[in-house]
PDB file of C-alpha atoms and ligand atoms in Angstrom:
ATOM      1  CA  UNK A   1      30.074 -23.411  61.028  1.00 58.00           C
ATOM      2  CA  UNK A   2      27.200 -21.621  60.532  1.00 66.00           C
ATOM      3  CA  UNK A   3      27.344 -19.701  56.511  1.00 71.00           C
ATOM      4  CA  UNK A   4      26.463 -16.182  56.432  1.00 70.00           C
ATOM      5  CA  UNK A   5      23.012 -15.539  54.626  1.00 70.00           C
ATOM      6  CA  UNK A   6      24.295 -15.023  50.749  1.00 72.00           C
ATOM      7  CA  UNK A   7      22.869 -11.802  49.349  1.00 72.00           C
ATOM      8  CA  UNK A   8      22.188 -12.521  46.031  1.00 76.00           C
ATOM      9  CA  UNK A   9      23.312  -9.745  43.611  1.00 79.00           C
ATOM     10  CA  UNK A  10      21.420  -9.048  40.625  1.00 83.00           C
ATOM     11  CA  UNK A  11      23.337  -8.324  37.617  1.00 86.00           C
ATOM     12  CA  UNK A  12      21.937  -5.240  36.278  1.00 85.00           C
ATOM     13  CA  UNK A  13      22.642  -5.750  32.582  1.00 87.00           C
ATOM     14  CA  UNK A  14      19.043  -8.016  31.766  1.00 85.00           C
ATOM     15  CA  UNK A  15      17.690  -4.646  32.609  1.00 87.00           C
ATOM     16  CA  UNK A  16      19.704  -2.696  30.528  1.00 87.00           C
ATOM     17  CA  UNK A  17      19.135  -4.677  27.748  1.00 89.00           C
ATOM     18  CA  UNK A  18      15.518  -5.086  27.977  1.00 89.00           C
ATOM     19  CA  UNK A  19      15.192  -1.184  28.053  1.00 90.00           C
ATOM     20  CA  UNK A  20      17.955  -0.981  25.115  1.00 87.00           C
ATOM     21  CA  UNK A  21      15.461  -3.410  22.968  1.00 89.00           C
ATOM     22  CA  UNK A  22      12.403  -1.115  24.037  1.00 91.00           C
ATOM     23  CA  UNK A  23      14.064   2.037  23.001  1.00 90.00           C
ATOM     24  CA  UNK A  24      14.684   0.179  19.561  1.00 87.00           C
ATOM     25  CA  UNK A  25      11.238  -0.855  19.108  1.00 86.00           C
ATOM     26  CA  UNK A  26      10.098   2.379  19.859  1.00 82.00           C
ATOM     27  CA  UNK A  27      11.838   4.185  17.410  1.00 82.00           C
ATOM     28  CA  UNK A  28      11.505   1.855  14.385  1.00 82.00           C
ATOM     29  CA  UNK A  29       7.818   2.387  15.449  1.00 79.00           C
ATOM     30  CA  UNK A  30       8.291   5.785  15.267  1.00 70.00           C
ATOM     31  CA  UNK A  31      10.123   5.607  12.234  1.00 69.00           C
ATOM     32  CA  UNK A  32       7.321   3.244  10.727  1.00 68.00           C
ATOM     33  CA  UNK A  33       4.340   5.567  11.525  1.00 62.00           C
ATOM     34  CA  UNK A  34       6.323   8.461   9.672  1.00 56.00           C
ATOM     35  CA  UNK A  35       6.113   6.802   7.041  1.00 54.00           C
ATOM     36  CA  UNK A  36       2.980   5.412   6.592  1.00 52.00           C
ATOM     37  CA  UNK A  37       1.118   8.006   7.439  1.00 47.00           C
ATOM     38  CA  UNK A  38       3.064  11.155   7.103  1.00 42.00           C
ATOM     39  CA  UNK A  39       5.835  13.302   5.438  1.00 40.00           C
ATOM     40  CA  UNK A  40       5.486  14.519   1.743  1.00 47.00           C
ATOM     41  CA  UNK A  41       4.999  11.383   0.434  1.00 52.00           C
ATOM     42  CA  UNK A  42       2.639   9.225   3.008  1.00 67.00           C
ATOM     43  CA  UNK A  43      -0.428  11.446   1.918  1.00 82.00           C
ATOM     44  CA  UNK A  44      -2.377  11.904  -1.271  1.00 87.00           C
ATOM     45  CA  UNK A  45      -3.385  15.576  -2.025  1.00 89.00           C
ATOM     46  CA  UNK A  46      -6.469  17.257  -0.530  1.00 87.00           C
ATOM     47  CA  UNK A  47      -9.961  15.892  -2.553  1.00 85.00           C
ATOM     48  CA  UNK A  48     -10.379  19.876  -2.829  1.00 89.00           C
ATOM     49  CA  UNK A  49      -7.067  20.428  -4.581  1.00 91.00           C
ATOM     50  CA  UNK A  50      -7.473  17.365  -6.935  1.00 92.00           C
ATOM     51  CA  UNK A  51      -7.569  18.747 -10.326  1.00 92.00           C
ATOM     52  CA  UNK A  52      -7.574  16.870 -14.066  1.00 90.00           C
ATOM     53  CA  UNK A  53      -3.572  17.648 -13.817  1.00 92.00           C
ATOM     54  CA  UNK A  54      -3.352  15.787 -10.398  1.00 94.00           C
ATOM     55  CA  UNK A  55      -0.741  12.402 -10.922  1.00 96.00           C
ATOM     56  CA  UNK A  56      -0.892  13.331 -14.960  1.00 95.00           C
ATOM     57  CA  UNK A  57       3.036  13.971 -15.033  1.00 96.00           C
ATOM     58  CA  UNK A  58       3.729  10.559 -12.951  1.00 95.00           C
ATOM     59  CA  UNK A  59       1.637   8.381 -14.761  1.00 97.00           C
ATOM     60  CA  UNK A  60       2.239   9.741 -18.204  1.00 97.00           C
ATOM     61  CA  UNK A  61       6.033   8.948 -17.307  1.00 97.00           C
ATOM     62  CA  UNK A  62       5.371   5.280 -15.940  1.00 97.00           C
ATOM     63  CA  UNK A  63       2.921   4.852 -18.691  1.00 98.00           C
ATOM     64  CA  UNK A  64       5.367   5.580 -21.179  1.00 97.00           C
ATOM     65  CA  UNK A  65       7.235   1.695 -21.610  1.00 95.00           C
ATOM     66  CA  UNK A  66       4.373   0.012 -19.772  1.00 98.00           C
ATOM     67  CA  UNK A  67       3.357  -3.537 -21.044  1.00 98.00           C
ATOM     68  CA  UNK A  68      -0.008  -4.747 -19.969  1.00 98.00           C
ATOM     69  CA  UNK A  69       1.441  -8.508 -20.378  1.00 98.00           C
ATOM     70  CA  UNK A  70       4.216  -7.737 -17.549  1.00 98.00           C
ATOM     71  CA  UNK A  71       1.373  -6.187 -15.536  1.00 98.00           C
ATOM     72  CA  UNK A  72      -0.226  -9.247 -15.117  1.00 96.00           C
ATOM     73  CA  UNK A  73       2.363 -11.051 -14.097  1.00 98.00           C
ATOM     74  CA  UNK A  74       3.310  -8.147 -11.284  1.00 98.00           C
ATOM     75  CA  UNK A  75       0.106  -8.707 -10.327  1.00 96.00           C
ATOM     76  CA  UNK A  76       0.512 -12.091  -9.036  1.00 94.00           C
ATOM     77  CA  UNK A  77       3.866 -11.537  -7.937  1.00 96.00           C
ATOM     78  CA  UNK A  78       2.355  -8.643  -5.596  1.00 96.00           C
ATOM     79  CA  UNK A  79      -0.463 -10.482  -4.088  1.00 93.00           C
ATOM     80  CA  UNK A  80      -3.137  -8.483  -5.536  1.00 94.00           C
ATOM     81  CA  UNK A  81      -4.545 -11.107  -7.074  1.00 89.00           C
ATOM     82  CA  UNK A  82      -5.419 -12.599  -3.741  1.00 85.00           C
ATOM     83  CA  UNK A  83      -7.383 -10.335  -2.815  1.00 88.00           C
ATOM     84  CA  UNK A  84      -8.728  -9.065  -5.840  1.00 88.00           C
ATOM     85  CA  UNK A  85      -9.579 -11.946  -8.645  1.00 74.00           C
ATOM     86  CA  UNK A  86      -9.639 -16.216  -8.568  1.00 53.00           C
ATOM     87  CA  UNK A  87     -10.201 -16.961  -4.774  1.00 50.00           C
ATOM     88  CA  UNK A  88     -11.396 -13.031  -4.329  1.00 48.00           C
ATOM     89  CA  UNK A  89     -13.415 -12.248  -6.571  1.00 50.00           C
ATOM     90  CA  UNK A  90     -16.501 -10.604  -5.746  1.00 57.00           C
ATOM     91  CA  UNK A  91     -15.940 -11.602  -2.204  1.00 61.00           C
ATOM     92  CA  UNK A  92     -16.063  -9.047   1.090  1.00 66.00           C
ATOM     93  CA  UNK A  93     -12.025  -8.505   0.335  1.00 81.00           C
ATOM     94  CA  UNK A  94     -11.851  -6.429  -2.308  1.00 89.00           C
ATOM     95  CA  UNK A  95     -13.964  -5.330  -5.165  1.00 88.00           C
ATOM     96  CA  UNK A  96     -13.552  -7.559  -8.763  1.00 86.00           C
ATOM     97  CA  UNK A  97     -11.621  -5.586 -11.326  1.00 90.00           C
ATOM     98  CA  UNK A  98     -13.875  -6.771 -14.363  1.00 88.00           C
ATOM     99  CA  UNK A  99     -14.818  -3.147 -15.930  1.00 91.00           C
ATOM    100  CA  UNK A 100     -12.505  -1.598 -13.194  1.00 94.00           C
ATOM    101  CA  UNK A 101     -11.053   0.601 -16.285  1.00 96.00           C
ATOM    102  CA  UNK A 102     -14.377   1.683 -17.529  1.00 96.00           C
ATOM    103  CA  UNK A 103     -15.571   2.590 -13.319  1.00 95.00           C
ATOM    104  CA  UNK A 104     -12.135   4.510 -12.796  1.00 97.00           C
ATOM    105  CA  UNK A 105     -12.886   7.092 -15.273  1.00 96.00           C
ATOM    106  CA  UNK A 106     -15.442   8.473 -13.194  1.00 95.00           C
ATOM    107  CA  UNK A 107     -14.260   7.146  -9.688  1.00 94.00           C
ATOM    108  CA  UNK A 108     -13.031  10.415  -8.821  1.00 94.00           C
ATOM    109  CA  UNK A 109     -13.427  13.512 -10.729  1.00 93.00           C
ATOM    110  CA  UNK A 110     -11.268  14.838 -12.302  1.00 94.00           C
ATOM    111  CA  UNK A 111      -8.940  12.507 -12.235  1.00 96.00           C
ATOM    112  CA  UNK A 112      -8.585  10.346 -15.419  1.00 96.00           C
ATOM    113  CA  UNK A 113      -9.128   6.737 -15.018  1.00 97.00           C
ATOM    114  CA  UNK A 114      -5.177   5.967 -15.584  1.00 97.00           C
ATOM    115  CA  UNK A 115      -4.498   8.674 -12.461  1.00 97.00           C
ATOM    116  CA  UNK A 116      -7.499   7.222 -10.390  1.00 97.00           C
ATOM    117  CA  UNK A 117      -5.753   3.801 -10.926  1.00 98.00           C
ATOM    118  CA  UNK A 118      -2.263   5.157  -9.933  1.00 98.00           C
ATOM    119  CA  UNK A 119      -3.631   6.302  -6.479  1.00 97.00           C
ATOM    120  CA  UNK A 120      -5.605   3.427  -5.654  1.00 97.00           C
ATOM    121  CA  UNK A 121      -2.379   1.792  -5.697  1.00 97.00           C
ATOM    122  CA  UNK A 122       0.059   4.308  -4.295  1.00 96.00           C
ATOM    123  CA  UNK A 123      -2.425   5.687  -1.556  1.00 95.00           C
ATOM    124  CA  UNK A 124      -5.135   3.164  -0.971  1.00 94.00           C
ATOM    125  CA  UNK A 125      -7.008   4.963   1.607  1.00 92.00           C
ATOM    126  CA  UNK A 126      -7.612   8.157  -0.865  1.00 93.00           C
ATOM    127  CA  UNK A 127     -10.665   7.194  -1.840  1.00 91.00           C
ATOM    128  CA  UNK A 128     -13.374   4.608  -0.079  1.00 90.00           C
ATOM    129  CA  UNK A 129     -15.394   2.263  -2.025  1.00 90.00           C
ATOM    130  CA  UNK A 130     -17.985   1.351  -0.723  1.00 88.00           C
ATOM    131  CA  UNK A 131     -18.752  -1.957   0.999  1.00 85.00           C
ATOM    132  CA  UNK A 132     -14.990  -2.882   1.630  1.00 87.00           C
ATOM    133  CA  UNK A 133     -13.122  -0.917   4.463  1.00 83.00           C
ATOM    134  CA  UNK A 134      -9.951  -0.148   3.665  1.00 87.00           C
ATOM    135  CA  UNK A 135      -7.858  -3.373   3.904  1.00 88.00           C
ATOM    136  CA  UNK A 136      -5.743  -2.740   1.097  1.00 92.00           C
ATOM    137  CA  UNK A 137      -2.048  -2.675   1.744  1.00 94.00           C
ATOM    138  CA  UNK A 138      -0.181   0.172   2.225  1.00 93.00           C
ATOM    139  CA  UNK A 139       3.078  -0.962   0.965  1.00 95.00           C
ATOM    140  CA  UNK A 140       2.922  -0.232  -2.580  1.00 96.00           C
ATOM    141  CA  UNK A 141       3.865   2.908  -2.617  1.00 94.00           C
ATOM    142  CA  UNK A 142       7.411   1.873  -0.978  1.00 94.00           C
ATOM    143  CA  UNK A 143       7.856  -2.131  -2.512  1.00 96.00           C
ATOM    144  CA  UNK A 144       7.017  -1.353  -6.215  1.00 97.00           C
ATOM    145  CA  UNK A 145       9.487  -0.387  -8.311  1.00 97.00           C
ATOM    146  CA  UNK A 146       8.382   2.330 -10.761  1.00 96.00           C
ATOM    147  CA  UNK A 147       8.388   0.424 -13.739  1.00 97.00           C
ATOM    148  CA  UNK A 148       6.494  -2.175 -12.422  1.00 98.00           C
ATOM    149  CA  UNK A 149       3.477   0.240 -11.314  1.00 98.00           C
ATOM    150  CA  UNK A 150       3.325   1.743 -14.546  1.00 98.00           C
ATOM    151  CA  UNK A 151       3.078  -2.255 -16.404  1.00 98.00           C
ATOM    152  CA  UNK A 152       0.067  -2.363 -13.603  1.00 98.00           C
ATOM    153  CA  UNK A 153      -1.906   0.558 -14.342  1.00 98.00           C
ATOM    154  CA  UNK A 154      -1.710  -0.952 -18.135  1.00 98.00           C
ATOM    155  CA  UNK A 155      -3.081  -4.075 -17.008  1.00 98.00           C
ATOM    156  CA  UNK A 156      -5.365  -2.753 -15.048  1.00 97.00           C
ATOM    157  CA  UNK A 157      -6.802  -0.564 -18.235  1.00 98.00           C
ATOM    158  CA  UNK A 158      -7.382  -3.214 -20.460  1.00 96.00           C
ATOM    159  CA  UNK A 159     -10.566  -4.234 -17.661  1.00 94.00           C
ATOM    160  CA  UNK A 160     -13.203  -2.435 -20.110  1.00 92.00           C
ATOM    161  CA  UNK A 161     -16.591  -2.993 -19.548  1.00 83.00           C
TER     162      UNK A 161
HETATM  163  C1  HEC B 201      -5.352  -7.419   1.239  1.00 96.49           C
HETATM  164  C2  HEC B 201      -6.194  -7.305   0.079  1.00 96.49           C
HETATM  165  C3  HEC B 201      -5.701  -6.469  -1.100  1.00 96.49           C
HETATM  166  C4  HEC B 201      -4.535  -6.595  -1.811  1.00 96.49           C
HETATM  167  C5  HEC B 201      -3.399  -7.577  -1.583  1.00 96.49           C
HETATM  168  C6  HEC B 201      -4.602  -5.593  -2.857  1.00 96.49           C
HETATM  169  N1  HEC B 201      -5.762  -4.895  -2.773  1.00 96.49           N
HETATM  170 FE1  HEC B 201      -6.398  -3.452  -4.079  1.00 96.49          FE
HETATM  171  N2  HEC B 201      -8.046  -3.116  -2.924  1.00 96.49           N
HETATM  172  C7  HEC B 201      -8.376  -3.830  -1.790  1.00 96.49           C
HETATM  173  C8  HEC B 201      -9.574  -3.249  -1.204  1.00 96.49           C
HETATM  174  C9  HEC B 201     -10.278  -3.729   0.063  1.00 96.49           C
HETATM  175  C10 HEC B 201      -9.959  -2.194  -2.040  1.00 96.49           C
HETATM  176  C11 HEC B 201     -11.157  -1.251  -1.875  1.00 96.49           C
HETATM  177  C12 HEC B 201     -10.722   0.041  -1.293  1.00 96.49           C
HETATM  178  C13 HEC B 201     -10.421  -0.125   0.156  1.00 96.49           C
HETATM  179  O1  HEC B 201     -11.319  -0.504   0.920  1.00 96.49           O
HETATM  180  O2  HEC B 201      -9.248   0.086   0.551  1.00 96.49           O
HETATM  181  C14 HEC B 201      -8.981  -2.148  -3.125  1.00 96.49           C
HETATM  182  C15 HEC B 201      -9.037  -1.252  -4.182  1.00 96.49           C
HETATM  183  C16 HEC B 201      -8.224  -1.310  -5.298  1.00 96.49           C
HETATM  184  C17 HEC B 201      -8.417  -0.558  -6.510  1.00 96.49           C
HETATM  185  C18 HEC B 201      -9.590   0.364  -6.808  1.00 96.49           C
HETATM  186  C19 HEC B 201     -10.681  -0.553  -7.389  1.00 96.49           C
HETATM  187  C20 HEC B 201     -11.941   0.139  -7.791  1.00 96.49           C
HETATM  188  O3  HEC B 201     -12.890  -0.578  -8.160  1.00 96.49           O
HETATM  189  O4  HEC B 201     -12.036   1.370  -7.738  1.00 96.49           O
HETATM  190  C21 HEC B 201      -7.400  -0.894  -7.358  1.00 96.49           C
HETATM  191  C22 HEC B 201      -7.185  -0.370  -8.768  1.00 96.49           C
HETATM  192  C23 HEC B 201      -6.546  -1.843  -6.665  1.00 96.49           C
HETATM  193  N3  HEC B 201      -7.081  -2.072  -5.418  1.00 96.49           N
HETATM  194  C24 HEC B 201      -5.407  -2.379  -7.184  1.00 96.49           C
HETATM  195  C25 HEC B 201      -4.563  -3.252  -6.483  1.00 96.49           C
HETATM  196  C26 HEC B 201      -3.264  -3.676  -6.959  1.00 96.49           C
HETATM  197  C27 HEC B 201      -2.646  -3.291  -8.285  1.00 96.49           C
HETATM  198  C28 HEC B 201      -2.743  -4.507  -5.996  1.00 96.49           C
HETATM  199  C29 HEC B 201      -1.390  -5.178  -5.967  1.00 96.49           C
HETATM  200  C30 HEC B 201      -0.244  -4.312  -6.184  1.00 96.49           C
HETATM  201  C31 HEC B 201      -3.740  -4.607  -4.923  1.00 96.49           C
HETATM  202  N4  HEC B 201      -4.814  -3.819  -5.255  1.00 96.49           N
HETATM  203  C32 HEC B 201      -3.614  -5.404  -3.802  1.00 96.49           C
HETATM  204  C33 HEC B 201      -7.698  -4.936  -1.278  1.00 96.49           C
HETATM  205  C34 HEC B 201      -6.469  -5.384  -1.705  1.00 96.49           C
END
């Protein structure tokens, strides 16, 4: 007895499933690129708007309990420390913050050096230094807790030249 030739049938579900994941991974994409880069929040103001005001009312507020000594420890909890002192420092990955305090008062007029300081963190790409090309994170803005950005900015004012 002679079998007939089986046909095999192909379940159609792998497919299904593989498009379900792609759909997924296309919206949290989505989702992802909203946030980084857009909405009310994802963008600093425009340079021509900035004006001595611009941040004053946010940092004034995390400013107001901040402890330099707390800072520090943020951070090397954060990882900027990595990039930006011991193995870092003065390397291609980001610039040393010995004096930073004294260089973000006139980083980017008019913003005070405490404001300056409070957007490098919260929109990294604001402003370009150059020699470095914009590898800072943009996480901050999202993964910091207030309190914690404000000890920061503290700690990052007592680099005085
Ligand atoms: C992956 C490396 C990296 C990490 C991590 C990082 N930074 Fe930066 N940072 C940079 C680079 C590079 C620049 C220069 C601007 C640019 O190219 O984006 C910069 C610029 C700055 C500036 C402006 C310095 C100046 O001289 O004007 C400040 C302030 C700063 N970072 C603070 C922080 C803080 C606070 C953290 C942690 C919460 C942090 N950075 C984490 C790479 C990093």
């Amino acid at each position: 007895m002679t079998q007939p030739p089986t046909v095999r049938k192909t379940s159609p579900w792998p497919a299904v499933i593989a498009v379900g994941v792609l759909l997924m991974f296309g919206a949290l994409f989505v989702a992802e690129m909203a946030q980084v880069s857009g909405g009310d929040t994802g963008l600093p103001p425009a340079e021509e708007t900035l004006v001595a005001d611009t941040y004053a009312e946010e940092v004034a507020a995390l400013l107001a309990d901040a402890d330099p000594e707390r800072g520090a420890t943020h951070a090397t909890r954060y990882g900027c420390t990595s990039c930006h002192t011991g193995a870092g420092a003065q390397n291609r990955l980001a610039p040393a913050w010995e004096g930073v305090a004294t260089r973000a008062a006139t980083r980017r007029p008019p913003l005070s050096a405490e404001a300056y300081l409070y957007e490098s963190i919260v929109y990294p790409r604001a402003h370009e230094i150059e020699g470095y090309s914009g590898q800072m994170p943009l996480i901050y803005a999202r993964t910091i807790p207030d309190e914690a950005l404000g000890d920061l900015i503290a700690y990052l004012m007592t680099y005085e030249e």
